[in-house]
Coordinates of C-alpha atoms and ligand atoms in Angstrom, one line a residue:
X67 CA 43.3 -97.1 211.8
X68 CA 45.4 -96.0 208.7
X69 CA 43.7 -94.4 205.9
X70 CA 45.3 -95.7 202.6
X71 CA 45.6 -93.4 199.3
X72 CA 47.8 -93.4 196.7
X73 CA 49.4 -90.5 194.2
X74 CA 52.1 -90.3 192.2
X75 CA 54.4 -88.0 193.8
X76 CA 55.2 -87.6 198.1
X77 CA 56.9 -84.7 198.2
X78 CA 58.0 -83.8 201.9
X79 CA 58.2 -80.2 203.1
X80 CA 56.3 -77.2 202.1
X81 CA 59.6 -74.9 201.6
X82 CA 59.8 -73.1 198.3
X83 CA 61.6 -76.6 196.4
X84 CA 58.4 -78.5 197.3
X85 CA 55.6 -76.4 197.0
X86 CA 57.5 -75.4 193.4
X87 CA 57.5 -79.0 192.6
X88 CA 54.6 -80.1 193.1
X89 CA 53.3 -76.4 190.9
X90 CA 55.5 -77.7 188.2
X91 CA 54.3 -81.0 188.1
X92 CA 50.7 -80.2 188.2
X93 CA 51.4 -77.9 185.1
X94 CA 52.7 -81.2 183.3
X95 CA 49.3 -83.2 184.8
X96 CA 51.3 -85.1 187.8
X97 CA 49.6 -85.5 190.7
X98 CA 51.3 -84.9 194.4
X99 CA 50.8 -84.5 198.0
X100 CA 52.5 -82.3 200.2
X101 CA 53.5 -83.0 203.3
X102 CA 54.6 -80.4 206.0
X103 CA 55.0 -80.3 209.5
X104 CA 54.5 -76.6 210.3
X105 CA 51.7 -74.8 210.2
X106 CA 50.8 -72.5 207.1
X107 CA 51.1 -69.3 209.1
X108 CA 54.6 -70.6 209.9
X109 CA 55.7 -71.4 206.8
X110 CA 54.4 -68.2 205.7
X111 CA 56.3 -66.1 208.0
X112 CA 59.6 -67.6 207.9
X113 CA 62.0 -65.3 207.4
X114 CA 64.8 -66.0 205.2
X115 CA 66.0 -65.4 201.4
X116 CA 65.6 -62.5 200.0
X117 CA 67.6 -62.3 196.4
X118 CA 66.3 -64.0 192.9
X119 CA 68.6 -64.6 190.3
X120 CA 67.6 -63.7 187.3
X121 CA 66.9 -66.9 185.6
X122 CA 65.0 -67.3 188.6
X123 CA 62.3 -64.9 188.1
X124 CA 61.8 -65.6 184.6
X125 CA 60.5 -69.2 185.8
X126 CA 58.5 -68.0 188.0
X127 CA 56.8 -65.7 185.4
X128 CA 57.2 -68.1 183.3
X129 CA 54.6 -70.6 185.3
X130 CA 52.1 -68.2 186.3
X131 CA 53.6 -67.2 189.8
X132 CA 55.1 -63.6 188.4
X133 CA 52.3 -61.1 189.2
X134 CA 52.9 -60.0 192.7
X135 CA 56.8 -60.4 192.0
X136 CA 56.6 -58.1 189.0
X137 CA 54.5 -55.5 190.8
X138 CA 56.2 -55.6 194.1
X139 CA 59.8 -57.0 193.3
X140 CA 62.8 -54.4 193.7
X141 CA 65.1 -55.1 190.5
X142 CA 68.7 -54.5 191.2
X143 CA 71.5 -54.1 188.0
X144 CA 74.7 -54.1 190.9
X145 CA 75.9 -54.0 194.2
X146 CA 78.2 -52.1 196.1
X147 CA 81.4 -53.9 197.4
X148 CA 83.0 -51.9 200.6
X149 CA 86.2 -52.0 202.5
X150 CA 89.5 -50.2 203.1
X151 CA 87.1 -46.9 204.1
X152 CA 85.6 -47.2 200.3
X153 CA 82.8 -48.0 198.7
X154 CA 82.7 -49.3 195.2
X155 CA 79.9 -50.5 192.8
X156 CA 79.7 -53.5 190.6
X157 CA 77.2 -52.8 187.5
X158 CA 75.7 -56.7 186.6
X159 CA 74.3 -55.2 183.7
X160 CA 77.3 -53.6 181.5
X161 CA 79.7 -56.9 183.2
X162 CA 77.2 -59.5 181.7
X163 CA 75.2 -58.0 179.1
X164 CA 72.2 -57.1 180.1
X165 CA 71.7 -59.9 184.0
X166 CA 70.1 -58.4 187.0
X167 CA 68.9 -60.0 190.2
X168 CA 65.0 -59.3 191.8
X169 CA 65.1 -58.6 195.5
X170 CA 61.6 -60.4 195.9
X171 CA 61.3 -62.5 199.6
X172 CA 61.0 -66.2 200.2
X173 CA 57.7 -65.5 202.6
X174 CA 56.1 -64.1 199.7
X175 CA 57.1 -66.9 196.9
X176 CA 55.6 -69.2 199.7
X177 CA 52.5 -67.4 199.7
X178 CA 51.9 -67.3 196.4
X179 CA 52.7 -71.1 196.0
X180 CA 50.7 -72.2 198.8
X181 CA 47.5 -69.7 197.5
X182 CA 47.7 -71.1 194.1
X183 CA 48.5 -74.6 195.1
X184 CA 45.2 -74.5 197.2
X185 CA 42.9 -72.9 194.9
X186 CA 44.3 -75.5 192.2
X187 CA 42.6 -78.2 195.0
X188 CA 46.3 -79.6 195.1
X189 CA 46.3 -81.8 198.5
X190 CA 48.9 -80.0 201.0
X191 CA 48.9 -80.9 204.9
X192 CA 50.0 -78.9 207.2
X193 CA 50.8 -79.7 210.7
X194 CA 51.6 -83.6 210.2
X195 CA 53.9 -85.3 212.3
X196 CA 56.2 -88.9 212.1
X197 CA 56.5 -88.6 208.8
X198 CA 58.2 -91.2 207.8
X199 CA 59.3 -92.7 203.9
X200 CA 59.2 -96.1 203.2
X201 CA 59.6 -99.4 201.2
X202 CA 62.7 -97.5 198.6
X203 CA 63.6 -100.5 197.3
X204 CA 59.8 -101.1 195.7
X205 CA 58.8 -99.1 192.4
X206 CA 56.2 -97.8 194.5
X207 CA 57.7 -96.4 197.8
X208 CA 55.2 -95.4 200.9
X209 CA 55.0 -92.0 202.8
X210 CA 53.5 -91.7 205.9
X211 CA 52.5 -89.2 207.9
X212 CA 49.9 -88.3 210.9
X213 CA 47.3 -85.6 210.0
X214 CA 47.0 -82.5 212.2
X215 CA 43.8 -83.9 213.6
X216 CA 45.8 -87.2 214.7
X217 CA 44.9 -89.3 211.6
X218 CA 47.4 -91.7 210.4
X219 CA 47.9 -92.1 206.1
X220 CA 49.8 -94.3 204.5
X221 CA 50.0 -92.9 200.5
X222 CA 51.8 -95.2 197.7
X223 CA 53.6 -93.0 195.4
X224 CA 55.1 -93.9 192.3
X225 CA 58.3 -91.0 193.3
X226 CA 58.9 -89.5 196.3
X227 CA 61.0 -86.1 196.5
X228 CA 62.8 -84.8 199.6
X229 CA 62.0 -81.5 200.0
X230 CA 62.1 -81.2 203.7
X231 CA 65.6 -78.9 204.6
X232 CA 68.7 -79.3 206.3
X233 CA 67.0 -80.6 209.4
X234 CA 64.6 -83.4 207.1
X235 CA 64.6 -86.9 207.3
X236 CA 64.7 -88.3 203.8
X237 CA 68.4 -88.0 203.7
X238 CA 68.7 -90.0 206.7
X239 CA 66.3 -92.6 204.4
X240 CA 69.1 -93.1 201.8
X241 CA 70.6 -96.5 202.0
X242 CA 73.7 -96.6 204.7
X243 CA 77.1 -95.8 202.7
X244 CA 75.4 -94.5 199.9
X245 CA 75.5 -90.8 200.9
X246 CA 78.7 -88.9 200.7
X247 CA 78.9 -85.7 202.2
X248 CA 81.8 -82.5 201.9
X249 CA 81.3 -80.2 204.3
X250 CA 82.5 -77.1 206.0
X251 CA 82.1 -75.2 208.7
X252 CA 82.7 -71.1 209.2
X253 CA 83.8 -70.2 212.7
X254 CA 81.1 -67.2 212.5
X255 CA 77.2 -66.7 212.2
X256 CA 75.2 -64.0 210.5
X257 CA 72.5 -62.0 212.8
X258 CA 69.5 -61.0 210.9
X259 CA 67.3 -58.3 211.3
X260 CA 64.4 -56.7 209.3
X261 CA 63.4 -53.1 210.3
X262 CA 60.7 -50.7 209.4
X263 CA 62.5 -47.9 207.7
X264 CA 63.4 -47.2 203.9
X265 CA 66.4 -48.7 202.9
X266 CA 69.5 -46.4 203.3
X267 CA 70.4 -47.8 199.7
X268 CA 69.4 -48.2 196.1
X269 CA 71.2 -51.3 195.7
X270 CA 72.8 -53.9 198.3
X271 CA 75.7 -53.1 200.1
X272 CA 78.3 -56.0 201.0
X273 CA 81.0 -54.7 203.6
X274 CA 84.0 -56.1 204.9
X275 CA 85.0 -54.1 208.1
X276 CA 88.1 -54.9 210.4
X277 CA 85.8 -55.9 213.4
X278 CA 83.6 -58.2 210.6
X279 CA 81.3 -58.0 207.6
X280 CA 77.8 -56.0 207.5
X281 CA 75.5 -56.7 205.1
X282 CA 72.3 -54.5 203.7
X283 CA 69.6 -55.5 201.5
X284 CA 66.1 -54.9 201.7
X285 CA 62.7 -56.0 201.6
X286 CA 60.3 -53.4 200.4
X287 CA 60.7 -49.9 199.8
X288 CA 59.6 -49.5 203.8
X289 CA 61.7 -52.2 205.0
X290 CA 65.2 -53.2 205.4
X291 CA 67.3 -56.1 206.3
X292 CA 70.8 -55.9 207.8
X293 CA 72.8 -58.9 208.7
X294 CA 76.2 -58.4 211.0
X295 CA 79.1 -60.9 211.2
X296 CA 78.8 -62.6 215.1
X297 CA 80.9 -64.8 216.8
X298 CA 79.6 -68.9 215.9
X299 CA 78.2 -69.4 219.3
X300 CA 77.0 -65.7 219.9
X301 CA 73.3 -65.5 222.1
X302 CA 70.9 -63.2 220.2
X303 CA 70.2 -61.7 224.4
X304 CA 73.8 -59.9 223.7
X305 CA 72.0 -57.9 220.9
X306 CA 69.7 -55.7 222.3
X307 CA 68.5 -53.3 219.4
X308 CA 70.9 -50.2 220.1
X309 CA 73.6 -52.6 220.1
X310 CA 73.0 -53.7 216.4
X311 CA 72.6 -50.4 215.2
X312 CA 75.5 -49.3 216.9
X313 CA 77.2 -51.7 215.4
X314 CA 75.7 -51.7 212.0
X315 CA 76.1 -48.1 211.8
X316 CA 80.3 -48.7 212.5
X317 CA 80.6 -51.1 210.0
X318 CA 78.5 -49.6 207.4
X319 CA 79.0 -45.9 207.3
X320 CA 81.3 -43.7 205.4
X321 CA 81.5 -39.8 205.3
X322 CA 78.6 -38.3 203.7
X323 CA 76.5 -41.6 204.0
X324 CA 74.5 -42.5 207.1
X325 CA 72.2 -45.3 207.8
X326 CA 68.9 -44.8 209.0
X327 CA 67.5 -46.6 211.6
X328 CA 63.9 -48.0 212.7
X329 CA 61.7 -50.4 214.8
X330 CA 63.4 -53.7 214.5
X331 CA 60.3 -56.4 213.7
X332 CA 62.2 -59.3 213.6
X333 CA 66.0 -60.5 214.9
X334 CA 67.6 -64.0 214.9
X335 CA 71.1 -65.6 214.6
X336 CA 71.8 -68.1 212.2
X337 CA 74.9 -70.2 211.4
X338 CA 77.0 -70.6 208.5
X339 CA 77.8 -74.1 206.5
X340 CA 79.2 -75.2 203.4
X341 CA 77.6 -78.9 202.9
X342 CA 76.6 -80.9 199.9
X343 CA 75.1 -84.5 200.2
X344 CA 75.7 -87.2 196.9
X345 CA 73.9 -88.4 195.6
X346 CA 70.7 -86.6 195.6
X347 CA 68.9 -89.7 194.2
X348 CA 68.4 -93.3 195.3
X349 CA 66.2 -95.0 192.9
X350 CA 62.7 -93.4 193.5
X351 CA 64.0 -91.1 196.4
X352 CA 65.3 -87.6 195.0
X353 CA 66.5 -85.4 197.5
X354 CA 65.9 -81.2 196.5
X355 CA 67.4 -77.9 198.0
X356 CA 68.4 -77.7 201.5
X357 CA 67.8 -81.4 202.3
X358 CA 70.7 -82.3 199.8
X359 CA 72.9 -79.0 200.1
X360 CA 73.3 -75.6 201.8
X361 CA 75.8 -72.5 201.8
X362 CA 76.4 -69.5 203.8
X363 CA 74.4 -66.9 203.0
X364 CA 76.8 -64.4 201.3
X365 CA 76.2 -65.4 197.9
X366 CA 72.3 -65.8 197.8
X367 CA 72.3 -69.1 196.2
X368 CA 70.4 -71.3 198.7
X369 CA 66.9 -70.7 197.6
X370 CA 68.1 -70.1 193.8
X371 CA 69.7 -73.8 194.1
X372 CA 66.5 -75.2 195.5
X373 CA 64.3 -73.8 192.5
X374 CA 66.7 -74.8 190.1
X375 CA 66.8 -78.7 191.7
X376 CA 63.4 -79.1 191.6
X377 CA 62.8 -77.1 187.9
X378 CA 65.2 -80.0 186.9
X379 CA 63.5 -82.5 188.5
X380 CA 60.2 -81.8 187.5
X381 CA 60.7 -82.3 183.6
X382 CA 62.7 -85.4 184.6
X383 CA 59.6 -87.2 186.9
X384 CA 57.5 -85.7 183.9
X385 CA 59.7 -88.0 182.0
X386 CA 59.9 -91.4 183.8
X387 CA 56.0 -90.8 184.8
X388 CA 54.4 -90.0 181.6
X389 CA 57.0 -91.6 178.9
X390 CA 58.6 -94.6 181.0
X391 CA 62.0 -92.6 179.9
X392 CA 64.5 -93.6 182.8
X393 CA 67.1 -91.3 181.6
X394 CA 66.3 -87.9 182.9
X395 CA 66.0 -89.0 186.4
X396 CA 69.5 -91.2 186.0
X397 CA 71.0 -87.7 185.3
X398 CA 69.1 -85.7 187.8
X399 CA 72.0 -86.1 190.4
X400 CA 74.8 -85.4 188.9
X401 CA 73.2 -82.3 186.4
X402 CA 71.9 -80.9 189.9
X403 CA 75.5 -81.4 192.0
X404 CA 77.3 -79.3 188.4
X405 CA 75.2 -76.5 189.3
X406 CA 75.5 -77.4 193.1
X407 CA 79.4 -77.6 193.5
X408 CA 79.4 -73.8 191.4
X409 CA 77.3 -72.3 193.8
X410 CA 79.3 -73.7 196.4
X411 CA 82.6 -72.3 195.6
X412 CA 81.0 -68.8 194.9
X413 CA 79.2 -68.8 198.0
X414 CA 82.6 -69.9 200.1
X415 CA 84.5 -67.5 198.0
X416 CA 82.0 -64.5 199.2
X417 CA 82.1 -65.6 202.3
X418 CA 86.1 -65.5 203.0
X419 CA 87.0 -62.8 200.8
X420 CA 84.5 -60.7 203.1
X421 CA 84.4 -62.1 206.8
X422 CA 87.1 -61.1 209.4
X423 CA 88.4 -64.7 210.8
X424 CA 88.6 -64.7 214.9
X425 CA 91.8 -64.2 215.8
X426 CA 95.0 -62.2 214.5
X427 CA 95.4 -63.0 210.8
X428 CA 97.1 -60.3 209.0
X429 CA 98.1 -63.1 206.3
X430 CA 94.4 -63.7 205.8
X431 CA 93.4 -59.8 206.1
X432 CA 95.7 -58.6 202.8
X433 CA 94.9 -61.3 201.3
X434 CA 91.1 -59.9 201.3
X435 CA 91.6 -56.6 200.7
X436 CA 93.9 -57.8 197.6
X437 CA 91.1 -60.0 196.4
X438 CA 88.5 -57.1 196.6
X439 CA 90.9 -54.6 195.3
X440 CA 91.3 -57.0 192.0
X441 CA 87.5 -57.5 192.1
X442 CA 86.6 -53.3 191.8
X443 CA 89.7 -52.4 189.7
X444 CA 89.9 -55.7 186.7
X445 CA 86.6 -55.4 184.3
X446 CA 87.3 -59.6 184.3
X447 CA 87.8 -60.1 187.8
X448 CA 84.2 -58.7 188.3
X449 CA 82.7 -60.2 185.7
X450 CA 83.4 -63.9 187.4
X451 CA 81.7 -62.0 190.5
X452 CA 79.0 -60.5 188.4
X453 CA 78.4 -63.9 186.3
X454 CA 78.0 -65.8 189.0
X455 CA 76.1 -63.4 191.2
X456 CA 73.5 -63.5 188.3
X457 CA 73.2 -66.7 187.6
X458 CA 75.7 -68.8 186.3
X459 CA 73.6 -72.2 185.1
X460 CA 70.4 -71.1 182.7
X461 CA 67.1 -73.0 183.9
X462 CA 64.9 -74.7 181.5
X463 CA 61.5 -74.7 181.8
X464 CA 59.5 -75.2 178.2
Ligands
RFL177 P1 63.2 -75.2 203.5 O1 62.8 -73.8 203.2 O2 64.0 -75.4 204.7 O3 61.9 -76.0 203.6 C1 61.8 -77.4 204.0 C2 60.5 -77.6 204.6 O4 60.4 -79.0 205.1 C3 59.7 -79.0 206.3 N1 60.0 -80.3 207.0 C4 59.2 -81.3 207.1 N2 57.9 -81.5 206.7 C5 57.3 -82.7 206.9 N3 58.0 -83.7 207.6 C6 59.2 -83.6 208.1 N4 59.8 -84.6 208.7 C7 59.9 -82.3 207.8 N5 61.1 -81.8 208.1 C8 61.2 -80.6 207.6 C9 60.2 -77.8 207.0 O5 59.3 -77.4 208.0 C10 60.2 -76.8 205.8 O6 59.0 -76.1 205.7 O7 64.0 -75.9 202.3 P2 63.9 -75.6 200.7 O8 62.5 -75.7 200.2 O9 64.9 -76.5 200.1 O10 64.4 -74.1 200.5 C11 65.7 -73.7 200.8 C12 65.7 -72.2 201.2 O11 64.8 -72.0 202.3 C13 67.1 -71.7 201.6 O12 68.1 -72.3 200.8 C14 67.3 -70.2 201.6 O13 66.5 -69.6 202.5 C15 68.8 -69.8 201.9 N6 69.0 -68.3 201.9 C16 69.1 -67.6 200.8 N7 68.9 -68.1 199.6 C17 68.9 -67.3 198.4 O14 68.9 -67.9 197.3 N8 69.0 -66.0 198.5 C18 69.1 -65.3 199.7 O15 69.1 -64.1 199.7 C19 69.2 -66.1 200.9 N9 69.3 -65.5 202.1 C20 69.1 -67.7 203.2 C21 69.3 -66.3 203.2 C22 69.0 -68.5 204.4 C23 69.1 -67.8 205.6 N10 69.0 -68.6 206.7 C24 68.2 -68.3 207.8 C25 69.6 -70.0 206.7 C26 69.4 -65.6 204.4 C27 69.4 -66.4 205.6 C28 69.6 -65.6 206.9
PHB178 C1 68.6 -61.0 201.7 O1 68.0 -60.1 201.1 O2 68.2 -61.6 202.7 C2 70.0 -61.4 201.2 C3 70.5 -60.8 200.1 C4 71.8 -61.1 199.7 C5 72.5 -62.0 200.4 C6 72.0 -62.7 201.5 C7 70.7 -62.3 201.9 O3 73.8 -62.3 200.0

């Protein structure tokens, strides 16, 4: 038997873009549902982001979800930038007047959203499975989904948004022909880990070495994260943990600096894409944050994008569901993809100005070191870094 409901916004996945969503919306009185397929400990633990721009966390004070973030969150005014055998630093602050970024993880904007989603008596189901979205040609377009305790629902919705990632299915609900996708691949991966040891740094450091780029940020004043440059089809078994400090350690260090090491908690390999699906709307369908669009990791923009799609798309459902006005969620697409396609070329710009290619490419090589040589020596060459780093797009959120 299928139990049948009805809401006014389906919103599939609990990532950060739809657990934000259906916060945002419940601030402007709009019911939603929530529909996820992992379980809450899962989503919980996830590791992933790690960076807030800085327009970021003034929404999230700005809606109630700051407290933890201003306690906890590590505020960073710079990073360094490090190859050739030197290290240099970019200051955000005197480049932009004023920006910063928040080092402030995705596990714990996701446990804050889920707490305060649930003690708000919001409806979000974990564990569901064949979810499926339905009936996009009606003005009232179905969700479905089977409970964790094998119950089948059937909810009409007067919007439904795509939250679900990469690997979702609402995009694969848009009409055939509709979609248009650019894409690219990188021919490397990144391999994460998070450690229990102090961070080596005050501020992230972003190097390119000859054998391949090294990243470290952090989590907490006890705990790092490191990422290393890997070959694309590289098994995380070839990494056993002396390996990657080894390695770390070689493509980090410089005389007079040395990089602690600790218990590794946590590694994993994950590949690199450029891709951006358009549109992200088809009539009541909206697509937000991974499910529409994802870049490589070297610019910190993924989660940024997805709280900036759905802070958009919030005021414009508030809009169409409250007012009857059409025109916010006609522009929805195309506001989103402006902000989209910037983040896009930062993040690929990142990525090849500071990952070694496979193969002899001494062409490709100076070419790097002459981009990051004009990115630490010209005041407006690391401003476009430091402007975009930051936050290029302002949110609004009234
Ligand atoms: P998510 O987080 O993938 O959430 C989608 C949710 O949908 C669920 N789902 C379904 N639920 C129901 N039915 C279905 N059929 C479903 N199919 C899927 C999934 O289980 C999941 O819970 O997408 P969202 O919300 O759009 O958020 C996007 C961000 O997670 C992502 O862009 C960032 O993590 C990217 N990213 C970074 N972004 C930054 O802004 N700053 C960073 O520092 C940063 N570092 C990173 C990153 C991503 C990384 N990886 C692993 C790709 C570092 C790494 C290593
Ligand atoms: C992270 O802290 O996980 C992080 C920070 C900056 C990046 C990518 C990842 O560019």
């Amino acid at each position: 038997m299928t139990v049948t409901a009805s809401t006014q916004v389906g919103i599939v996945g609990a990532g950060p873009a739809g657990l934000l969503l259906s916060h945002l919306l419940a601030l402007r009185g709009i019911d939603s549902i929530v529909v996820e397929n992992r379980s809450r400990a899962y989503c919980e633990a996830r590791q992933r982001a790690g960076l807030l721009e800085a327009g970021t966390v003034e929404l999230l004070r700005q809606v109630g979800l700051g407290q933890r973030m201003d306690v906890e969150g590590l505020e960073h005014g710079g990073i360094y930038l490090q190859f050739a055998g030197e290290r240099h630093h970019l200051d955000f602050r005197d480049l932009t007047g004023g920006r910063w970024v928040t080092i402030w993880a995705q596990t714990e904007i996701v446990k804050d959203l889920i707490q305060s989603r649930l003690a708000a008596g919001a409806q979000v189901e974990f564990e569901v499975s064949d979810t499926e979205v339905a009936d996009l040609d009606d003005d009232r377009p179905v969700l479905r989904y089977t409970d964790a305790a094998g119950g089948r629902h059937e909810v009409r919705c007067e919007a439904i948004a795509g939250c679900d990632g990469f690997h979702g299915i609402c995009r694969d609900c848009m009409p055939p022909g509709l979609v248009r996708v650019a894409e690219r691949g990188y021919p490397y991966s990144w391999l994460g880990i998070l450690a229990t040891v102090p961070p080596s740094t005050d501020e992230l450091i972003y190097s390119r070495h000859e054998d391949g780029f090294a990243l470290h940020t952090m989590r907490t004043p006890q705990v790092s994260r490191l990422y290393l440059q890997v070959p694309a089809d590289e098994d995380i078994e070839h990494w056993p943990d002396d390996r990657i400090w080894a390695e770390l350690r070689h493509r980090l260090e410089l005389p007079g600096w040395e990089l602690k090491d600790g218990p590794i908690t946590e590694k994993a390999i994950s590949p690199m894409r450029s891709f951006v699906a358009s549109p992200m709307r088809y009539r009541r369908l909206f697509l937000a944050g991974d499910a529409a669009h994802i870049v490589p990791p070297t610019g910190a923009k993924g989660l940024n994008l997805a709280m900036a799609d759905v802070t958009v798309l919030a005021e414009a459902l508030t809009s169409l569901l409250r007012d009857g006005n059409h025109h916010p969620v006609d522009s929805y697409s195309d506001a989103s993809l402006r902000r989209v396609w910037r983040a896009t070329h930062f993040s690929w710009w990142m990525t090849s100005m500071l990952h070694v290619d496979p193969g002899p490419d001494p062409f490709g090589a100076e070419l790097q070191l002459a981009q990051l040589r004009y990115v630490t020596s010209s005041r407006a060459a690391a401003t476009t870094l430091a402007e975009n780093y930051t936050g290029y797009f302002p949110l609004h959120w009234s």
